Coordinates of C-alpha atoms and ligand atoms in Angstrom, one line a residue:
M40 CA 131.2 255.7 164.8
G41 CA 130.7 259.5 164.4
K42 CA 129.5 260.4 168.1
P43 CA 130.3 257.6 170.9
T44 CA 128.0 259.6 173.2
G45 CA 125.1 260.5 170.7
F46 CA 122.9 257.9 172.0
L47 CA 122.9 259.1 175.3
E48 CA 122.6 263.2 174.1
Y49 CA 120.1 263.0 171.2
E50 CA 116.4 261.6 171.3
R51 CA 114.8 260.1 168.3
S52 CA 113.3 262.7 166.0
L53 CA 111.6 262.4 162.7
P54 CA 110.3 265.3 160.3
K55 CA 106.5 266.0 160.8
D56 CA 104.2 264.6 158.4
R57 CA 102.0 267.3 156.9
T58 CA 99.2 267.5 158.8
P59 CA 96.0 265.2 158.5
E60 CA 93.8 268.2 157.6
E61 CA 96.2 269.6 154.8
R62 CA 97.1 266.3 153.2
I63 CA 93.5 264.9 152.7
C64 CA 92.9 267.7 150.5
D65 CA 95.4 266.3 147.7
W66 CA 97.5 263.1 146.9
N67 CA 100.8 264.3 147.1
E68 CA 103.2 262.3 149.5
I69 CA 102.2 262.9 153.3
H70 CA 105.9 262.8 154.3
T71 CA 108.5 265.6 154.4
H72 CA 112.5 266.1 154.8
F73 CA 114.6 267.1 157.8
D74 CA 117.5 269.7 157.2
V75 CA 120.7 268.0 156.9
E76 CA 121.9 269.1 160.5
K77 CA 119.0 267.6 162.2
L78 CA 119.7 264.5 160.2
K79 CA 123.4 264.5 161.5
I80 CA 122.0 264.4 164.8
Q81 CA 119.8 261.4 164.2
G82 CA 122.7 259.6 162.5
A83 CA 124.9 260.4 165.4
R84 CA 122.6 258.3 167.8
C85 CA 123.8 255.0 166.0
M86 CA 126.1 252.9 168.4
N87 CA 127.8 251.1 165.7
C88 CA 127.1 247.8 167.3
G89 CA 129.6 244.9 167.4
V90 CA 126.7 242.7 166.3
P91 CA 124.6 245.1 164.4
F92 CA 121.0 243.4 164.7
C93 CA 119.6 246.1 162.3
H94 CA 121.2 244.3 159.3
T95 CA 121.1 240.8 159.9
G96 CA 118.0 239.7 158.2
D97 CA 117.8 236.5 160.0
I98 CA 114.6 234.6 161.1
V99 CA 114.2 234.4 164.8
G100 CA 111.3 232.4 166.2
N101 CA 108.7 233.2 163.7
Y102 CA 109.7 236.6 162.9
A103 CA 112.5 238.1 160.5
I104 CA 114.7 240.5 162.3
G105 CA 116.8 243.2 160.8
C106 CA 117.2 244.2 157.0
P107 CA 116.7 241.4 154.6
L108 CA 119.0 242.9 152.1
H109 CA 121.8 243.3 154.8
N110 CA 122.0 247.2 154.3
L111 CA 125.3 248.5 155.7
I112 CA 123.2 250.5 158.0
P113 CA 126.0 251.4 160.7
E114 CA 128.3 252.4 158.1
W115 CA 125.9 254.9 156.4
N116 CA 124.8 256.3 159.9
D117 CA 128.2 257.4 160.3
L118 CA 128.8 258.8 157.0
V119 CA 125.6 260.8 157.7
Y120 CA 126.8 262.3 160.8
R121 CA 130.0 263.0 159.2
G122 CA 128.3 264.8 156.4
D123 CA 129.6 262.5 153.6
M124 CA 126.2 261.9 151.8
D125 CA 128.3 260.9 148.4
E126 CA 130.0 257.7 150.2
A127 CA 126.7 257.4 152.3
Y128 CA 125.0 256.7 148.7
R129 CA 127.7 254.6 147.4
R130 CA 127.3 252.3 150.2
L131 CA 123.9 252.2 150.3
S132 CA 123.6 251.4 146.6
M133 CA 125.8 248.3 147.0
T134 CA 123.1 246.4 148.7
N135 CA 119.6 248.0 147.6
N136 CA 118.9 248.7 144.0
F137 CA 116.1 250.8 144.9
P138 CA 116.3 252.6 148.5
E139 CA 114.0 255.5 147.2
F140 CA 111.0 252.7 147.3
T141 CA 111.9 251.3 150.9
G142 CA 112.9 254.3 152.3
R143 CA 109.4 255.5 151.7
V144 CA 107.3 252.4 152.3
C145 CA 109.3 249.6 154.3
P146 CA 108.0 249.0 157.7
A147 CA 111.6 249.0 158.6
L148 CA 112.6 245.5 160.1
C149 CA 115.9 247.2 160.7
E150 CA 114.4 249.8 163.5
G151 CA 112.4 246.8 165.0
S152 CA 115.6 244.9 166.0
C153 CA 117.8 248.1 166.7
T154 CA 119.9 247.7 169.9
L155 CA 118.8 250.9 171.0
G156 CA 115.1 249.6 171.2
M157 CA 116.0 247.4 174.2
N158 CA 115.7 250.5 176.3
D159 CA 115.1 253.5 174.2
L160 CA 113.8 254.5 170.8
P161 CA 115.7 253.1 167.8
V162 CA 117.7 255.2 165.4
T163 CA 115.6 256.6 162.3
V164 CA 117.1 254.2 159.7
R165 CA 114.4 254.5 157.2
N166 CA 114.3 258.2 157.1
I167 CA 118.1 258.3 156.9
E168 CA 117.9 255.9 154.1
C169 CA 115.3 258.1 152.3
H170 CA 117.5 261.4 152.8
I171 CA 120.5 259.7 151.4
I172 CA 119.0 258.6 148.1
D173 CA 116.7 261.7 147.7
T174 CA 119.8 263.8 148.3
A175 CA 121.6 261.7 145.6
F176 CA 119.0 262.3 142.9
E177 CA 118.8 265.7 143.7
N178 CA 122.7 266.1 143.4
G179 CA 122.7 264.3 140.1
K180 CA 124.7 261.5 141.6
V181 CA 122.4 258.7 140.2
T182 CA 123.2 258.6 136.5
P183 CA 122.8 255.9 134.0
R184 CA 125.2 252.8 134.5
I185 CA 125.5 251.5 131.0
P186 CA 126.9 247.8 131.3
K187 CA 130.5 247.6 130.0
K188 CA 130.3 244.2 128.7
S189 CA 127.5 241.9 127.4
T190 CA 127.1 238.1 127.3
E191 CA 124.6 238.3 124.7
K192 CA 122.6 235.7 126.9
R193 CA 118.8 237.0 126.7
V194 CA 116.7 236.8 129.8
A195 CA 113.0 237.2 129.9
I196 CA 111.3 238.6 133.2
I197 CA 107.4 238.5 133.7
G198 CA 106.2 241.1 136.1
S199 CA 107.8 244.2 136.9
G200 CA 106.9 244.9 140.7
P201 CA 110.1 245.2 142.7
A202 CA 111.3 241.5 142.5
G203 CA 111.1 241.9 138.6
L204 CA 112.7 245.2 138.5
A205 CA 115.6 244.4 140.9
C206 CA 116.1 241.0 139.1
A207 CA 116.4 243.1 135.7
D208 CA 118.5 245.8 137.2
S209 CA 120.9 243.1 138.6
L210 CA 121.0 241.0 135.5
N211 CA 121.6 243.9 133.1
Q212 CA 124.7 245.1 135.4
M213 CA 125.9 241.6 135.1
G214 CA 125.7 242.1 131.2
H215 CA 122.8 239.9 130.2
K216 CA 120.0 241.2 127.7
V217 CA 116.9 241.5 129.7
T218 CA 113.3 242.2 128.6
V219 CA 110.5 242.9 131.0
F220 CA 107.2 241.7 130.2
E221 CA 104.2 243.4 132.2
R222 CA 100.5 243.2 131.5
S223 CA 99.6 247.0 132.8
D224 CA 100.1 250.0 131.0
R225 CA 102.7 251.2 133.6
A226 CA 105.6 249.4 134.9
G227 CA 106.2 248.8 138.6
G228 CA 103.7 246.1 140.0
L229 CA 102.3 247.3 143.2
L230 CA 104.6 250.1 143.5
M231 CA 102.7 251.7 140.6
Y232 CA 99.2 250.2 141.0
G233 CA 98.5 249.2 144.5
I234 CA 100.4 251.3 147.1
P235 CA 98.7 255.0 146.9
N236 CA 100.3 258.0 145.5
M237 CA 100.3 259.8 149.0
K238 CA 102.6 257.0 150.3
L239 CA 104.9 256.4 147.3
D240 CA 104.6 259.2 144.6
K241 CA 104.4 257.7 141.1
K242 CA 107.0 259.8 139.6
I243 CA 109.3 258.2 142.0
V244 CA 108.8 255.0 140.5
Q245 CA 109.0 256.1 136.9
R246 CA 112.0 258.1 137.4
R247 CA 113.7 254.4 138.2
I248 CA 112.1 252.8 135.3
D249 CA 113.2 255.5 132.9
L250 CA 116.8 255.1 134.4
M251 CA 116.9 251.3 133.8
T252 CA 115.3 251.8 130.3
D253 CA 118.4 254.3 129.6
E254 CA 120.7 251.6 131.1
G255 CA 119.3 249.1 128.5
V256 CA 116.4 247.0 130.0
V257 CA 113.4 246.7 127.6
F258 CA 109.9 247.0 129.0
K259 CA 107.2 245.5 127.1
L260 CA 104.2 246.8 128.8
S261 CA 100.5 245.9 128.2
T262 CA 102.0 242.5 127.3
E263 CA 100.3 239.7 129.5
V264 CA 102.3 236.4 129.2
G265 CA 100.2 233.2 128.6
K266 CA 97.5 235.7 127.0
N267 CA 98.7 238.3 124.3
Y268 CA 102.2 236.7 124.3
P269 CA 102.4 233.0 124.2
A270 CA 104.3 231.3 127.2
V271 CA 106.1 228.6 125.1
R272 CA 107.5 231.5 122.9
L273 CA 109.2 232.8 125.7
I274 CA 111.0 229.8 126.6
S275 CA 112.3 229.3 122.9
D276 CA 113.2 232.9 122.6
Y277 CA 115.1 233.4 125.8
D278 CA 118.1 231.7 127.6
A279 CA 116.2 232.0 130.8
V280 CA 113.0 233.1 132.3
V281 CA 112.1 234.6 135.8
I282 CA 108.8 234.6 136.8
C283 CA 107.8 237.7 139.4
T284 CA 104.1 238.1 138.8
G285 CA 103.1 238.6 142.3
A286 CA 100.6 237.3 144.6
A287 CA 97.7 238.6 142.9
N288 CA 95.0 236.3 143.9
P289 CA 93.0 238.0 146.6
R290 CA 91.5 236.0 149.7
P291 CA 87.5 236.0 148.7
L292 CA 84.8 236.9 151.1
T293 CA 82.3 233.9 150.9
V294 CA 79.3 235.4 152.6
E295 CA 76.1 236.0 151.2
G296 CA 75.9 239.2 149.2
S297 CA 79.5 239.3 148.3
D298 CA 78.7 239.6 144.4
L299 CA 76.3 242.5 144.8
N300 CA 77.0 245.9 143.2
G301 CA 79.7 248.1 145.2
V302 CA 81.6 245.1 146.7
H303 CA 85.3 245.3 145.2
F304 CA 88.6 243.9 146.1
A305 CA 91.1 246.5 147.7
V306 CA 93.7 246.4 144.9
E307 CA 91.0 246.9 142.2
Y308 CA 89.7 249.8 144.2
L309 CA 93.4 251.3 144.6
S310 CA 94.7 250.6 141.3
K311 CA 91.8 252.3 139.3
T312 CA 92.0 255.1 141.5
T313 CA 96.2 255.7 140.9
K314 CA 95.6 255.1 136.9
S315 CA 93.2 257.7 136.7
L316 CA 95.0 260.2 138.9
L317 CA 97.9 259.2 136.6
D318 CA 96.1 259.4 133.3
S319 CA 93.8 262.6 134.0
G320 CA 94.2 263.8 137.3
L321 CA 90.9 261.8 138.2
K322 CA 88.8 264.1 135.2
D323 CA 88.2 260.8 133.5
H324 CA 86.4 259.1 136.2
N325 CA 87.4 255.7 135.5
Y326 CA 87.7 254.7 139.2
I327 CA 85.3 253.4 141.9
D328 CA 84.1 256.5 143.7
A329 CA 83.8 256.9 147.5
K330 CA 82.2 260.4 147.2
D331 CA 79.1 260.8 149.9
K332 CA 79.2 256.9 150.5
N333 CA 79.4 254.9 153.6
V334 CA 82.5 252.7 153.3
V335 CA 83.1 249.5 154.8
I336 CA 86.6 247.9 154.4
I337 CA 87.1 244.4 155.4
G338 CA 90.6 243.8 156.5
G339 CA 92.3 245.9 159.3
G340 CA 95.9 245.7 157.9
D341 CA 97.9 248.1 155.8
T342 CA 96.2 247.6 152.4
G343 CA 92.8 248.2 154.5
N344 CA 94.7 251.4 155.6
D345 CA 95.3 252.5 152.2
C346 CA 91.8 252.3 151.1
V347 CA 90.8 254.5 154.2
G348 CA 93.4 257.1 153.2
T349 CA 92.1 256.9 149.6
A350 CA 88.1 257.0 150.4
I351 CA 88.6 259.9 152.8
R352 CA 90.7 261.7 149.9
Q353 CA 87.7 260.9 147.4
G354 CA 85.3 262.4 150.1
S355 CA 83.5 259.6 151.7
K356 CA 80.7 260.1 154.2
S357 CA 82.0 257.4 156.6
V358 CA 85.0 254.7 156.9
V359 CA 84.8 251.6 159.1
Q360 CA 87.6 249.0 159.0
L361 CA 86.7 245.5 160.1
E362 CA 89.4 243.5 161.8
I363 CA 88.8 240.0 162.7
M364 CA 92.0 239.7 165.2
P365 CA 91.8 241.5 168.4
E366 CA 93.3 244.7 169.1
P367 CA 97.4 244.5 169.4
P368 CA 98.8 245.7 172.6
H369 CA 100.2 249.2 172.9
E370 CA 103.5 248.1 174.1
R371 CA 106.0 245.0 173.4
Q372 CA 104.8 242.1 175.4
P373 CA 107.1 239.6 177.3
Q374 CA 106.3 236.9 174.7
N375 CA 107.5 239.2 172.0
P376 CA 111.1 240.3 173.1
W377 CA 113.7 242.4 171.3
P378 CA 114.9 241.9 168.5
E379 CA 111.9 240.3 167.2
W380 CA 109.5 242.5 165.3
P381 CA 107.5 244.4 167.8
I382 CA 103.5 243.3 167.7
V383 CA 102.2 246.5 168.8
K384 CA 99.2 248.6 167.6
K385 CA 100.2 251.3 165.3
V386 CA 97.9 254.4 163.9
D387 CA 98.8 254.3 160.4
Y388 CA 98.4 257.4 157.9
G389 CA 95.0 256.6 157.0
Q390 CA 93.8 256.0 160.4
E391 CA 95.2 259.0 161.4
E392 CA 93.1 260.9 158.8
S393 CA 90.1 259.0 160.0
I394 CA 90.7 260.4 163.7
S395 CA 90.7 263.9 162.2
K396 CA 88.0 264.0 159.7
F397 CA 85.5 261.8 161.7
G398 CA 86.9 262.0 165.2
R399 CA 87.5 258.0 165.6
D400 CA 90.0 255.2 164.5
P401 CA 87.9 253.4 161.6
R402 CA 89.2 250.0 163.1
I403 CA 86.5 247.6 165.0
Y404 CA 88.5 244.7 166.3
E405 CA 87.3 241.2 166.8
T406 CA 84.6 241.3 164.1
T407 CA 83.5 239.5 161.2
V408 CA 80.8 239.7 158.4
T409 CA 78.1 237.3 158.3
K410 CA 76.0 238.7 155.3
I411 CA 76.1 241.8 152.8
E412 CA 72.4 243.1 152.2
G413 CA 71.5 244.8 148.7
D414 CA 68.6 246.7 147.6
E415 CA 66.1 246.2 145.2
K416 CA 68.6 247.2 142.3
G417 CA 71.1 244.8 143.5
A418 CA 73.2 247.3 145.0
V419 CA 75.1 247.0 148.4
K420 CA 73.2 248.7 151.1
A421 CA 74.2 247.3 154.7
V422 CA 77.0 244.8 156.1
H423 CA 75.9 242.4 158.8
T424 CA 78.4 241.7 161.4
T425 CA 79.1 239.6 164.5
G426 CA 81.7 240.1 167.4
V427 CA 84.1 236.8 167.5
K428 CA 86.2 235.4 170.0
R429 CA 89.3 233.8 169.2
V430 CA 90.0 230.1 170.5
F431 CA 93.1 227.8 170.2
D432 CA 92.5 224.2 170.2
E433 CA 94.2 220.9 169.2
K434 CA 93.3 222.0 165.6
G435 CA 95.0 225.5 165.8
M436 CA 93.4 229.0 166.1
R437 CA 89.7 229.6 165.2
F438 CA 86.9 232.2 165.8
E439 CA 83.7 231.7 167.5
N440 CA 80.9 234.1 166.8
I441 CA 79.5 235.8 170.2
K442 CA 75.6 235.5 170.5
G443 CA 73.9 239.2 170.9
S444 CA 76.9 240.9 169.2
E445 CA 75.3 241.1 165.8
K446 CA 75.2 244.8 164.2
I447 CA 74.1 246.0 161.0
L448 CA 76.3 248.6 159.4
D449 CA 75.0 251.0 156.5
A450 CA 77.4 250.3 153.6
D451 CA 77.2 251.9 149.7
L452 CA 80.7 250.5 148.8
V453 CA 82.5 247.4 150.4
L454 CA 85.9 247.0 149.9
I455 CA 87.6 243.4 150.5
A456 CA 91.1 243.6 151.9
M457 CA 91.6 240.0 153.4
G458 CA 95.1 239.3 152.3
F459 CA 95.9 237.2 148.9
L460 CA 96.1 233.4 148.1
G461 CA 99.5 233.3 145.9
P462 CA 99.7 233.8 142.3
E463 CA 97.4 233.7 139.5
T464 CA 97.6 230.1 138.4
E465 CA 96.7 230.6 134.5
L466 CA 100.2 231.2 133.3
L467 CA 101.8 228.7 135.8
K468 CA 99.5 225.8 134.1
H469 CA 101.1 226.9 130.7
L470 CA 104.6 226.6 131.8
T471 CA 103.7 223.2 134.0
L472 CA 105.2 224.5 137.0
E473 CA 104.9 222.7 140.4
M474 CA 103.2 224.4 143.2
T475 CA 103.5 224.4 147.0
K476 CA 100.7 223.5 149.4
R477 CA 100.5 227.1 150.3
T478 CA 99.6 227.7 146.4
N479 CA 102.8 229.4 145.8
I480 CA 105.4 228.5 143.0
Q481 CA 107.7 225.6 143.9
A482 CA 111.1 227.1 144.0
D483 CA 114.0 226.9 146.2
E484 CA 114.7 230.0 148.5
K485 CA 118.5 230.1 147.8
D486 CA 118.7 229.1 143.9
H487 CA 115.0 230.4 142.9
K488 CA 115.0 227.2 140.3
T489 CA 111.2 226.0 139.9
S490 CA 110.5 222.5 138.5
V491 CA 111.2 223.5 135.2
R492 CA 114.9 224.0 134.1
G493 CA 115.9 227.2 133.1
I494 CA 112.9 228.7 134.7
F495 CA 113.4 230.7 138.1
A496 CA 110.9 232.2 140.5
A497 CA 111.2 235.3 142.7
G498 CA 109.0 237.5 145.0
D499 CA 105.6 237.2 146.2
C500 CA 104.8 234.6 143.6
R501 CA 107.3 232.3 145.2
R502 CA 107.2 233.4 149.2
G503 CA 103.6 234.6 149.5
Q504 CA 102.4 238.1 150.1
S505 CA 105.2 239.8 151.7
L506 CA 107.0 243.2 151.4
V507 CA 108.9 245.4 148.9
V508 CA 112.0 244.5 150.8
W509 CA 111.8 241.1 150.5
A510 CA 110.7 241.1 147.0
I511 CA 114.1 243.4 146.1
K512 CA 116.0 240.5 148.2
E513 CA 114.3 238.0 145.9
G514 CA 114.9 239.5 142.8
R515 CA 118.6 239.9 143.7
D516 CA 119.2 236.4 144.6
A517 CA 117.3 235.2 141.6
A518 CA 119.5 237.1 139.3
K519 CA 122.7 235.8 141.1
A520 CA 120.9 232.3 140.5
V521 CA 120.6 233.0 136.9
D522 CA 124.1 234.2 136.1
D523 CA 125.3 231.0 137.8
Y524 CA 123.1 229.0 135.3
L525 CA 123.9 230.8 132.1
S526 CA 127.5 230.5 132.7
T527 CA 127.3 226.7 132.9
Y528 CA 124.4 225.7 130.6
Ligands
FAD26 C1 97.8 247.8 148.4 C2 99.1 247.1 148.9 C3 100.1 248.1 149.6 C4 101.2 247.8 149.9 N1 101.9 248.3 150.8 C5 103.2 248.0 151.2 C6 104.0 249.0 151.8 O1 103.4 250.0 152.3 N2 105.3 248.2 152.2 C7 105.6 247.1 151.9 O2 106.9 247.0 152.0 N3 104.9 246.4 150.9 C8 103.7 246.7 150.9 N4 102.8 245.9 149.9 C9 103.2 244.6 149.8 C10 104.3 245.0 148.4 O3 103.7 245.8 147.4 C11 104.4 243.1 147.6 O4 104.9 242.6 148.7 C12 105.7 243.6 146.4 O5 105.2 244.4 145.6 C13 105.5 242.2 145.9 O6 106.6 242.7 144.8 P1 106.4 241.4 143.5 O7 107.5 241.9 142.3 O8 106.6 240.0 144.0 O9 104.9 241.6 142.7 P2 104.1 242.7 142.3 O10 104.4 243.9 142.8 O11 102.8 242.2 142.6 O12 104.4 242.7 140.8 C14 103.9 241.7 140.0 C15 103.6 242.1 138.6 O13 103.4 241.1 137.8 C16 102.4 241.4 136.8 N5 102.0 240.3 136.0 C17 101.3 239.2 136.6 N6 101.0 238.1 135.7 C18 101.5 238.9 134.6 C19 101.5 238.0 133.4 N7 101.1 237.0 133.0 N8 102.1 238.6 132.3 C20 102.7 239.9 132.4 N9 102.8 240.5 133.6 C21 102.2 240.0 134.9 C22 101.5 242.2 137.6 O14 100.8 243.2 136.4 C23 102.2 243.0 138.3 O15 102.8 244.4 137.7 C24 101.6 246.2 149.7 C25 100.7 245.4 149.2 C26 99.4 245.8 148.7 C27 98.6 245.0 147.9
SF4_27 S1 121.5 248.2 165.8 FE1 120.9 250.2 165.7 S2 122.3 251.4 167.1 FE2 123.0 249.4 166.5 S3 124.4 249.4 164.6 FE3 122.3 248.9 163.9 S4 121.2 251.0 163.8 FE4 123.1 251.4 165.0

């Protein structure tokens, strides 16, 4: 513990994001970095707790608390305070394959359970993590680690999101020959085509893919297993297969008018924008354009927020985000105590930008869609909504429409961001895998084995729609399970 009284002397402080007015004019990352002296002060706030809840990664009540990767947070906070950034990087990379991703996009479960959060603001763990890895890259400390031994065992990984990448990286370091099959033209899964560039610059994703390629991982891009690469061939050609295909099956909107022109799923909208940005700086116009349009986003969560930020950068006329749930409280409630994840209202970057550009938060709570209206050409024209009341009864939670609260919103573009219903099932049928009741792949949380011998599953396709940090954790755990399997089969 660098400074025993640091938490008493210093306040939590983060580097200021670029202003909304500046950042909506480009697609660059919104965050900036502290200088190292300010970062040391933030590291000094860590109390090096006897029981550091920040790195537990346990489930308490219904919530995960602390870092699922069990990052050695108090240790690197102390090292940062002492100015030993090289050792901090070494400790960080022991538990996290890709801190440059989590340091940018993780909601920071660690901070939600930091002991300081009981009566003060938590340590700025995520920012410190990002600074450690970015400094390591800048100083040339992150270089290809070529495995010293080869087991000659061949492992195929389907899907190159954070779960597939973490699994591939770990197995490669264990000496196995790893091939990652990816149907997109670029690797990275939702890190590449999903999370927008302003939150995670795609150069940072590509830098890691290039590093892994130099280390011996083979990426077969534009290769969809089950379509242009037979699934059965995979089983005969490889010693083990790990499915990391994500939970790409979006929850559909089932009201009248959902099939009109101008109604799209959020990930299609976000990924086409990123692809066009990377391919041509948006000059090819191969994306769904919100310019001069009234945009209605159905879903008040993080994906919806990414759509808000993207639509504003494209020059939308207005943006509204509809949310069926009630507005969260501004402070932790007694039924949601520390160290649980705090369920509080946050204003994310897209919503901040809407406030700056349109003078209001785009979210409308306790509202659902009853119909989408089209014009004579079959294009969306308006969204009909109603207010709802949340009711709990013996059957669980349901929503009742409130009479007289109906509204009609002008809309030229409707984006559906209502979550996901598990993995696409085509490939899974080819492989005759068992599924859970919640339409995820049936595989044990510890050994990641599916119902078919030699086939493993990790990430959102197994646990359902989740977070990058959980996908990395699943990929690492699956790699250990595959290694065990290969040493005995
Ligand atoms: C818009 C959006 C924003 C998000 N923002 C955040 C955030 O800020 N922070 C956070 O922690 N989490 C965020 N998430 C969640 C996070 O991105 C996911 O939990 C995580 O990416 C899941 O990782 P994965 O590897 O399991 O799957 P994915 O990242 O979904 O990757 C699966 C990959 O498999 C490929 N694939 C599928 N089928 C096949 C096949 N048959 N053959 C070959 N390839 C195939 C897909 O093309 C894809 O590349 C966000 C999600 C979305 C949708
Ligand atoms: S819980 Fe907070 S104060 Fe305690 S060790 Fe972790 S980061 Fe430091």
